[in-house]
Each structure stands twice: as structure tokens, then as C-alpha cells.
Short mmCIF file of C-alpha atoms in Angstrom, two decimals:
data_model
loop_
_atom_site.label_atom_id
_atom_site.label_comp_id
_atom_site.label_asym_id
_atom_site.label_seq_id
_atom_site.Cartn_x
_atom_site.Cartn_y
_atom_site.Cartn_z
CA UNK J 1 32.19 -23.07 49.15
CA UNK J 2 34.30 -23.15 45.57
CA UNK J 3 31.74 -23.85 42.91
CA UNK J 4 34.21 -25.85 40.84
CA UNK J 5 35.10 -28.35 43.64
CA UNK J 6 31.65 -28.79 44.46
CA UNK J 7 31.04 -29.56 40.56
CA UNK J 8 33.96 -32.35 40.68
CA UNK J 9 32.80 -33.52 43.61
CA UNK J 10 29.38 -34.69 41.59
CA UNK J 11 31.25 -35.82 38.87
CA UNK J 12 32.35 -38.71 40.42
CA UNK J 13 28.78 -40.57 41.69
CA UNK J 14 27.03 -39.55 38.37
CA UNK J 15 29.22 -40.49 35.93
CA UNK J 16 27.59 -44.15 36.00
CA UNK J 17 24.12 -43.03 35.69
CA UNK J 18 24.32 -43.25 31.76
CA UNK J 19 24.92 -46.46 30.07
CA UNK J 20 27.05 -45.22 26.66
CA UNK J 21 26.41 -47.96 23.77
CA UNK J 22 28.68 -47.78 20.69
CA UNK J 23 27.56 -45.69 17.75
CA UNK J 24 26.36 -47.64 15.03
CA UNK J 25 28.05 -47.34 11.48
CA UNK J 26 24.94 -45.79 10.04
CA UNK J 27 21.82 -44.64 11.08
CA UNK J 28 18.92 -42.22 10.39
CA UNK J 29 17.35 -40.94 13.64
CA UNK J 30 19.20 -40.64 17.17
CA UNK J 31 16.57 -40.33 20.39
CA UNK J 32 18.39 -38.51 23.39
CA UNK J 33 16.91 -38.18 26.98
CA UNK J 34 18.59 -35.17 29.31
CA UNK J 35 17.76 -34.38 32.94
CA UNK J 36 17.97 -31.05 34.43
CA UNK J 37 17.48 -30.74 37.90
CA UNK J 38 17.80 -27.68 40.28
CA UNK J 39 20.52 -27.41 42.69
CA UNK J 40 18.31 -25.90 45.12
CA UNK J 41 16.64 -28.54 47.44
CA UNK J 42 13.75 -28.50 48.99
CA UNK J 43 12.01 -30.55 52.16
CA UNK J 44 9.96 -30.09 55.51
CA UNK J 45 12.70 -28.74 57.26
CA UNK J 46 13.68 -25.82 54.48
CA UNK J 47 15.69 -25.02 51.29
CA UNK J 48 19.47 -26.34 50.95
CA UNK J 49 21.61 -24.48 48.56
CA UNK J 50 25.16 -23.63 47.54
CA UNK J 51 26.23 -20.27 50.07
CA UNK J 52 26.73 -18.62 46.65
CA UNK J 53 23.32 -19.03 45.12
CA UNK J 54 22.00 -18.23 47.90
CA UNK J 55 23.30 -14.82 48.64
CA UNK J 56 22.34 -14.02 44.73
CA UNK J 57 18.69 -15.16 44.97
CA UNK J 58 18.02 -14.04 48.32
CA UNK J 59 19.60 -10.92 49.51
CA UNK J 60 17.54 -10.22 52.89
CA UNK J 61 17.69 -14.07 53.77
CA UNK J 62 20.49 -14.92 56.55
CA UNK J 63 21.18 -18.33 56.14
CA UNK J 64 23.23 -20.85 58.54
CA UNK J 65 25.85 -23.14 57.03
CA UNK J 66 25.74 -26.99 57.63
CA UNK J 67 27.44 -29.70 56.72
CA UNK J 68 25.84 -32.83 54.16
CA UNK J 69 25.83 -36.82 55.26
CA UNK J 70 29.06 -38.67 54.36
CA UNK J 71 27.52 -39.96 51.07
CA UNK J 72 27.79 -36.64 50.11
CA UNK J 73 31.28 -36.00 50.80
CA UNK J 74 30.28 -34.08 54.24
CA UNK J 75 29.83 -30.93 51.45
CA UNK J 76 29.15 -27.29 53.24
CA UNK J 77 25.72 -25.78 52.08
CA UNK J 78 23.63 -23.02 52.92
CA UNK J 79 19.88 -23.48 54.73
CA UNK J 80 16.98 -21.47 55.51
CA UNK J 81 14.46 -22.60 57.56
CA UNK J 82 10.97 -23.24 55.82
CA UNK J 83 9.82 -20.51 58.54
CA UNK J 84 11.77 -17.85 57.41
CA UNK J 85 10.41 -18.22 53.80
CA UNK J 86 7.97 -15.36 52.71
CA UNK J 87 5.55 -15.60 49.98
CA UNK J 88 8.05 -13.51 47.77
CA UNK J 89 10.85 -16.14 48.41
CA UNK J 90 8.57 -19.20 47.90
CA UNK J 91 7.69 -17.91 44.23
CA UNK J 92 10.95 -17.26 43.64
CA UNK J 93 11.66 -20.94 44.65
CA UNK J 94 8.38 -22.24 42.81
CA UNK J 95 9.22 -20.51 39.29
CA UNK J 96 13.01 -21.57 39.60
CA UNK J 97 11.97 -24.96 40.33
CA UNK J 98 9.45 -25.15 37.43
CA UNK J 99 12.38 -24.01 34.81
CA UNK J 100 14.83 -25.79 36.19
CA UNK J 101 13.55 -29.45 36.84
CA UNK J 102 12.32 -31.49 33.91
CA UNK J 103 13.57 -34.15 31.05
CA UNK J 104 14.91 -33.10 28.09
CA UNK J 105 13.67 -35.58 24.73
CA UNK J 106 15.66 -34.86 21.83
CA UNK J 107 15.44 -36.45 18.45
CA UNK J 108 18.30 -36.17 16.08
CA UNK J 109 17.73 -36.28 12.54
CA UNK J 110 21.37 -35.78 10.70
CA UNK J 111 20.68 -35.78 7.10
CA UNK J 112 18.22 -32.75 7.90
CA UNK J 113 20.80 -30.82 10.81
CA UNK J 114 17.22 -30.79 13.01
CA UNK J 115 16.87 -31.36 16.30
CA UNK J 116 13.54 -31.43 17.76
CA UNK J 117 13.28 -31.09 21.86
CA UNK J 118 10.10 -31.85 24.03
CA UNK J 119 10.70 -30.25 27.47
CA UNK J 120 8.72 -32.50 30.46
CA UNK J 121 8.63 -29.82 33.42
CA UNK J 122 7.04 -32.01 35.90
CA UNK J 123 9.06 -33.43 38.34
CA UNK J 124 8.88 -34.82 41.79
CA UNK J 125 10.92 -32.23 43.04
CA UNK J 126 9.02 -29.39 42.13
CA UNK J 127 5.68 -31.29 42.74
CA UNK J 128 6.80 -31.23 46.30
CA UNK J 129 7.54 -27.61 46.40
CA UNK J 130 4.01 -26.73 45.83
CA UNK J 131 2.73 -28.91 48.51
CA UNK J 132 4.98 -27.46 51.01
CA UNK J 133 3.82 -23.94 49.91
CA UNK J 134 0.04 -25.13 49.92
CA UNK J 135 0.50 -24.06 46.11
CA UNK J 136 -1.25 -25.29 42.89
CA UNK J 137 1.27 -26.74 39.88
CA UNK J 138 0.02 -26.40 36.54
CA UNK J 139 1.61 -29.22 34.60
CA UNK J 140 3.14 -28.47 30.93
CA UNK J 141 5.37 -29.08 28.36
CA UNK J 142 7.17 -27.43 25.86
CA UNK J 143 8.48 -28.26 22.07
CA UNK J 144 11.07 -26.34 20.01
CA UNK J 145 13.82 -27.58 17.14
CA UNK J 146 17.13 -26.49 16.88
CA UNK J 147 18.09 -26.77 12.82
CA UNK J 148 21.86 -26.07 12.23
CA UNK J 149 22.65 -23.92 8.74
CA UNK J 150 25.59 -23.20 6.71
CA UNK J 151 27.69 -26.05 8.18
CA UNK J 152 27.11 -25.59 11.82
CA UNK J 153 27.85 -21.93 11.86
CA UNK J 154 24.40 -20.96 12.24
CA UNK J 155 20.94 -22.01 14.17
CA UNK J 156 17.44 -21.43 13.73
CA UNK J 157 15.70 -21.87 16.56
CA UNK J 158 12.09 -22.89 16.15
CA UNK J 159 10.04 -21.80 19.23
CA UNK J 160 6.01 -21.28 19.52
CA UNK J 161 6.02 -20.63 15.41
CA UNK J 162 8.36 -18.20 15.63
CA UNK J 163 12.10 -18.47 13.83
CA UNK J 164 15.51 -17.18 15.03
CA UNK J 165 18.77 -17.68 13.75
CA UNK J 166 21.94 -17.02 15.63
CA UNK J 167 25.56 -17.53 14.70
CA UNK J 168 27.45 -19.97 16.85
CA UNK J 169 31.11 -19.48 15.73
CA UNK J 170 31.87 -17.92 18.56
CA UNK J 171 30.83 -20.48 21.05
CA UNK J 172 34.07 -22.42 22.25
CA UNK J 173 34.78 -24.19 25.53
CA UNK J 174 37.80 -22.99 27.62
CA UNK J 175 39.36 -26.69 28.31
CA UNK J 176 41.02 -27.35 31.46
CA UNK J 177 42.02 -30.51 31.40
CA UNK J 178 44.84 -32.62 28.42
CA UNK J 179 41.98 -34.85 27.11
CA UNK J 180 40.08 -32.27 26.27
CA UNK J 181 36.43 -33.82 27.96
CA UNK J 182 35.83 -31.10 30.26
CA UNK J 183 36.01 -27.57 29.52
CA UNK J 184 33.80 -24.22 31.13
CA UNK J 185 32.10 -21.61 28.84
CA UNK J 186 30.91 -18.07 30.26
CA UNK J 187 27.24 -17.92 29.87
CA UNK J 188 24.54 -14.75 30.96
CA UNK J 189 21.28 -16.20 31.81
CA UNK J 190 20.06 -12.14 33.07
CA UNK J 191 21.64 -8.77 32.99
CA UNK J 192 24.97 -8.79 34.91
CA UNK J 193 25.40 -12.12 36.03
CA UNK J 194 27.72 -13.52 33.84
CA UNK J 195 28.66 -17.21 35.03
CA UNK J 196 30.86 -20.28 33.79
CA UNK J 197 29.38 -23.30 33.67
CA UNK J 198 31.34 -27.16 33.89
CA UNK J 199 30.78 -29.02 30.76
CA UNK J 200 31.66 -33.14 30.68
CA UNK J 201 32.48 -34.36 26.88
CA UNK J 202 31.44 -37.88 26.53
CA UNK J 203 33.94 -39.47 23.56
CA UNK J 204 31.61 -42.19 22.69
CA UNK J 205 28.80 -39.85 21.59
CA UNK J 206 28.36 -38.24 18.48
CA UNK J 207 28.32 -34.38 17.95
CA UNK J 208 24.36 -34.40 17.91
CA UNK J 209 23.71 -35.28 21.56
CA UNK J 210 23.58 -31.93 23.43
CA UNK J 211 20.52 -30.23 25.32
CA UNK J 212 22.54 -26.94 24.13
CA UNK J 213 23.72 -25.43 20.94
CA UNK J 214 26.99 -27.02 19.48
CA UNK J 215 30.01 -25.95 20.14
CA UNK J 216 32.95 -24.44 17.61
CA UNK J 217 35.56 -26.78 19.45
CA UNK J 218 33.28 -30.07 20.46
CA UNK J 219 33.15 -32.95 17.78
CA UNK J 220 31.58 -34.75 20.40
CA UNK J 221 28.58 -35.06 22.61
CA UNK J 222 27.99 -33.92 25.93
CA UNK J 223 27.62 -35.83 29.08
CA UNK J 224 27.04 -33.02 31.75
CA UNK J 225 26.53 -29.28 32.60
CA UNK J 226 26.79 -28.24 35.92
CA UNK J 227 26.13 -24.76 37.26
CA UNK J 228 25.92 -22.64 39.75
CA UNK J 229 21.93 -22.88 39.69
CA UNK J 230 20.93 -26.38 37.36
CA UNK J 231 22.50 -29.47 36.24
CA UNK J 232 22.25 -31.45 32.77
CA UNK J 233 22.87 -35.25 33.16
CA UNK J 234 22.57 -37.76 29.83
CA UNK J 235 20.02 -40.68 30.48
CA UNK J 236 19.94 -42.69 27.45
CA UNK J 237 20.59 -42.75 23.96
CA UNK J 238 19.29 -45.05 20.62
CA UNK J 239 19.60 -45.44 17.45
CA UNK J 240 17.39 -46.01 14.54
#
């Protein structure tokens, strides 16, 4: 099915699943909580997954299309039978899982243009995926900073001690609609597979809250990512 309908059609339920409060007129330290969540789905019966995704991650796989409950808009997807999993596919599944599903905590710190993320990669979701596969999880975590240089037009990264600092001038949205709150941006995640993903400006937030580097064109911060493979949704958000 069409990627982009499929990413409005989500829109719509989540967009009450963060409560915005109004920016205070000062304040020292923002705390920001992101989920990211797969768009593959997992359960007894087998994997669920957009036809597109599927055809990309599993090549020898024939899959049959069905159609979602009513809550869900009666939405086309593709699904393979747990059966026809082998163990190559149910890595596959395991390690995109394990990226892909966890909470994002971010704590802003203005004054200092730092960011520092700890990355919670267990999840239900994926917890469930290794039972299926009679699999072992090893629980972890992960902690990195993002500290923004020369007024925004540059980022150190700060990842398992090491430092690296990449230009973001060049990183713009593509805005398709007049308010200018939701825009797409072409992003490579692995050698030719170049993909635009659905980004949802929240006006309420300030420039800081993002699970991703800033934008040239966003003064604002973001409320959702979707993509073809993972989704960002915005939690909560304090002040101090």
C-alpha cells in the first residue's frame, strides 16, 4: 500500500498520546522522553508488515495480504506465517526489533547546546520476539550527547568516548503542507536505500526537543517520525 497514506492514517489516533504544556519563560534544563517502535509486528500467528518492507527485508519470503480490524482503518498489510520463518529471517527480525524498539531520554541543557540521550532498548515487543523464537535477549542501554557548535551549523556527536562532528546546514525538510508542521527529508540508513521519512512539527515545543539532529528550516520541536521501517512518538516533556 502507499507509505504516505498509511503514515496519515497514524497521525490521526496518536496525535493525543502527548500532553504539550506551555514553555516556561525561562528555564535551565528540559527532560524529553521519545518512543520508537518497529513497524514490524510480531505474535503467535506470524509477522505483520507494510507489503513494501517486506519485499526489502525478505526477498525469498512470499507473503499473503490481509486486511487490519476496523480500529485500524481496515489497513492492507503483508503476513508471513510464523512457520515459514527460518532461523536467518528470525535474526533478521530479532536484531531489527532490538534497534528499533526502545525509549528515547533526552536532557536539554541550552546555555551549553548539549543534549545528552540514554537509549532503553527493552521493550515488550521485542521481549516477545525472543520467546517466540525460543531466543535469549540480552538487555542494554546506550548513552551518547549531541553538542551543537558554531550556532547550530555543526554537531559533535559524543558516542562510546569517541567525538564526531558533522555539519548540518544542509539538513532541511521538504514541507508539504501551508503551516509548515509536517514536512519529509530523504534519509540512507544502508547503501542504496535511500528513503523519505514523515516528520510532525509540534508548535508548542521548543527547537531542543528532537530524538534527531536539528534541522536548517525547524525552529521548532518535533512531534513524530514515521518511516517505512520505525516510528518516533513524543511522550512527555518538563522543565526545570
Amino acid at each position: 500500500m502507499n507509505y504516505f497514506y498509511l503514515c496519515f492514517l497514524l497521525i490521526l489516533p496518536c496525535s493525543g498520546i502527548c500532553q504539550i504544556q506551555p514553555t516556561p519563560k525561562s528555564y535551565h534544563k528540559i527532560k524529553f522522553l521519545y518512543q520508537k517502535k518497529s513497524t514490524l509486528r510480531l505474535d503467535e500467528k506470524g509477522l505483520y508488515a507494510d507489503t513494501l518492507q517486506l519485499k526489502k527485508m525478505f526477498q525469498d519470503v512470499e507473503f499473503e495480504k490481509i486486511k487490519l480490524s476496523e480500529e485500524n482503518n481496515n489497513t492492507v498489510v503483508g503476513f508471513v506465517p510464523i512457520e515459514k520463518l527460518n532461523g536467518i529471517h528470525k535474526n533478521e527480525i530479532l536484531n531489527h526489533l532490538s534497534a528499533n524498539n526502545c525509549l528515547i531520554y533526552g536532557t536539554v541543557y541550552p546555555k551549553k547546546d548539549l543534549i545528552d540521550f540514554t537509549v532503553d532498548y527493552n521493550s515488550p515487543e521485542t521481549a516477545l520476539a525472543y520467546y517466540l523464537f525460543g531466543k535469549t535477549q540480552t538487555q542494554f542501554s546506550h548513552t551518547y550527547s549531541f553538542t551543537y557548535l558554531e550556532k547550530n551549523g555543526r554537531l559533535e556527536i559524543n558516542s562510546s568516548g569517541t567525538k564526531q562532528a558533522v555539519p548540518i546546514t544542509k539538513n532541511q525538510l521538504t514541507w508539504i503542507n501551508k503551516d509548515q508542521l509536517t514536512g519529509t527529508f530523504p534519509v540512507t540508513e544502508k547503501p542504496n536505500t535511500k528513503k523519505n521519512q514523515l516528520i510532525q512539527i509540534e508548535k508548542n515545543l521548543p527547537r531542543w526537543i528532537s530524538p534527531i539532529p536539528f534541522f536548517e528550516n525547524v525552529q521548532m520541536g518535533i512531534k513524530s517520525i514515521y518511516d517505512l521501517e520505525y516510528e518516533y512518538q513524543l511522550i512527555t516533556v518538563s522543565y526545570e
